[in-house]
Short mmCIF file of C-alpha atoms in Angstrom, two decimals:
data_model
loop_
_atom_site.label_atom_id
_atom_site.label_comp_id
_atom_site.label_asym_id
_atom_site.label_seq_id
_atom_site.Cartn_x
_atom_site.Cartn_y
_atom_site.Cartn_z
CA UNK E 18 56.80 26.07 70.72
CA UNK E 19 57.02 29.96 70.14
CA UNK E 20 56.86 32.51 72.89
CA UNK E 21 56.31 35.94 71.84
CA UNK E 22 58.01 38.53 74.58
CA UNK E 23 57.05 41.91 75.38
CA UNK E 24 59.74 44.48 75.18
CA UNK E 25 58.95 47.08 77.43
CA UNK E 26 58.41 50.49 75.87
CA UNK E 27 60.93 53.28 77.68
CA UNK E 28 60.05 56.34 78.08
CA UNK E 29 62.45 59.50 76.97
CA UNK E 30 62.13 62.61 76.78
CA UNK E 31 62.03 64.43 73.26
CA UNK E 32 64.33 67.51 72.89
CA UNK E 33 63.05 69.30 70.37
CA UNK E 34 66.37 72.04 70.67
CA UNK E 35 64.23 74.87 72.20
CA UNK E 36 65.40 77.15 74.23
CA UNK E 37 63.37 78.86 77.43
CA UNK E 38 61.39 82.13 77.12
CA UNK E 39 63.32 84.72 77.77
CA UNK E 40 63.71 86.99 81.40
CA UNK E 41 62.03 90.10 82.00
CA UNK E 42 64.29 92.47 83.14
CA UNK E 43 63.31 94.92 85.75
CA UNK E 44 65.41 98.12 86.62
CA UNK E 45 69.12 98.99 86.65
CA UNK E 46 69.11 95.18 85.49
CA UNK E 47 66.69 95.89 82.32
CA UNK E 48 69.09 99.05 81.41
CA UNK E 49 72.26 97.07 81.31
CA UNK E 50 70.72 94.38 79.30
CA UNK E 51 69.21 96.49 76.57
CA UNK E 52 73.07 97.60 76.27
CA UNK E 53 74.59 93.68 76.78
CA UNK E 54 71.65 91.43 76.38
CA UNK E 55 73.98 88.11 76.23
CA UNK E 56 75.53 86.73 79.54
CA UNK E 57 79.18 86.46 78.28
CA UNK E 58 78.62 90.06 76.73
CA UNK E 59 77.98 91.19 80.49
CA UNK E 60 80.39 88.64 82.11
CA UNK E 61 83.15 90.66 79.91
CA UNK E 62 81.88 94.37 80.68
CA UNK E 63 82.21 93.10 84.18
CA UNK E 64 85.58 91.97 83.96
CA UNK E 65 87.10 94.64 81.40
CA UNK E 66 85.49 97.41 84.72
CA UNK E 67 87.84 95.73 87.05
CA UNK E 68 90.64 95.87 84.97
CA UNK E 69 89.72 99.34 84.01
CA UNK E 70 89.90 99.94 87.69
CA UNK E 71 92.85 98.05 88.46
CA UNK E 72 95.20 99.50 85.33
CA UNK E 73 93.99 103.22 86.91
CA UNK E 74 95.36 102.60 90.05
CA UNK E 75 98.07 100.60 89.31
CA UNK E 76 99.46 103.76 86.42
CA UNK E 77 98.64 106.51 88.24
CA UNK E 78 101.12 108.62 89.85
CA UNK E 79 100.65 108.33 93.83
CA UNK E 80 101.13 112.31 93.95
CA UNK E 81 103.51 115.36 93.74
CA UNK E 82 106.61 114.22 96.44
CA UNK E 83 107.97 116.98 97.72
CA UNK E 84 112.12 115.39 96.84
CA UNK E 85 113.85 117.04 100.04
CA UNK E 86 118.30 116.98 98.95
CA UNK E 87 119.30 115.36 102.23
CA UNK E 88 121.84 117.58 103.86
CA UNK E 89 125.53 116.18 102.71
CA UNK E 90 127.54 114.36 105.27
CA UNK E 91 130.28 115.70 106.98
CA UNK E 92 133.73 113.77 106.23
CA UNK E 93 134.68 111.67 109.45
CA UNK E 94 138.31 113.10 110.17
CA UNK E 95 140.68 111.12 112.21
CA UNK E 96 141.02 114.05 115.33
CA UNK E 97 142.65 111.62 118.02
CA UNK E 98 146.10 111.67 115.88
CA UNK E 99 146.04 114.78 113.56
CA UNK E 100 147.09 112.40 110.49
CA UNK E 101 145.22 112.82 107.36
CA UNK E 102 144.00 110.02 105.58
CA UNK E 103 146.02 108.39 102.93
CA UNK E 104 143.09 108.99 100.25
CA UNK E 105 143.11 112.63 101.73
CA UNK E 106 144.94 115.60 98.97
CA UNK E 107 146.53 116.86 102.30
CA UNK E 108 148.80 113.75 103.11
CA UNK E 109 151.24 114.60 100.48
CA UNK E 110 151.77 117.40 102.13
CA UNK E 111 151.44 116.36 105.63
CA UNK E 112 154.54 113.26 104.48
CA UNK E 113 156.65 116.19 103.16
CA UNK E 114 157.82 117.14 106.60
CA UNK E 115 160.14 114.31 108.38
CA UNK E 116 158.41 114.65 111.57
CA UNK E 117 154.91 113.91 110.47
CA UNK E 118 156.33 111.04 108.24
CA UNK E 119 158.12 109.24 111.37
CA UNK E 120 154.90 109.74 113.64
CA UNK E 121 152.70 107.79 110.39
CA UNK E 122 155.08 104.89 110.28
CA UNK E 123 155.20 104.59 114.20
CA UNK E 124 151.10 105.20 114.33
CA UNK E 125 151.12 101.66 111.83
CA UNK E 126 153.11 99.75 114.46
#
């Protein structure tokens, strides 16, 4: 006995590689899309615009700042002992006197 089986027909959409209709732009979109008709072109233009703005603010000088020279800090001299610092040029004259030399040795003890 032979049985004839029917296979069900599967319905599927046949694609013909068509595309949708171009949208009708109005207002500012019409002007912008006249220059950048494709989406990738518009995206690049927007990202490039932001890049230019960021680069402008990063690279521009923040303004002319008046540079004021700070007054020179006064050199601290030990006023309590009257003995100049070892690095001071007057120290050589100070220790030439025997009394000053002894006073300097006594202050180190």
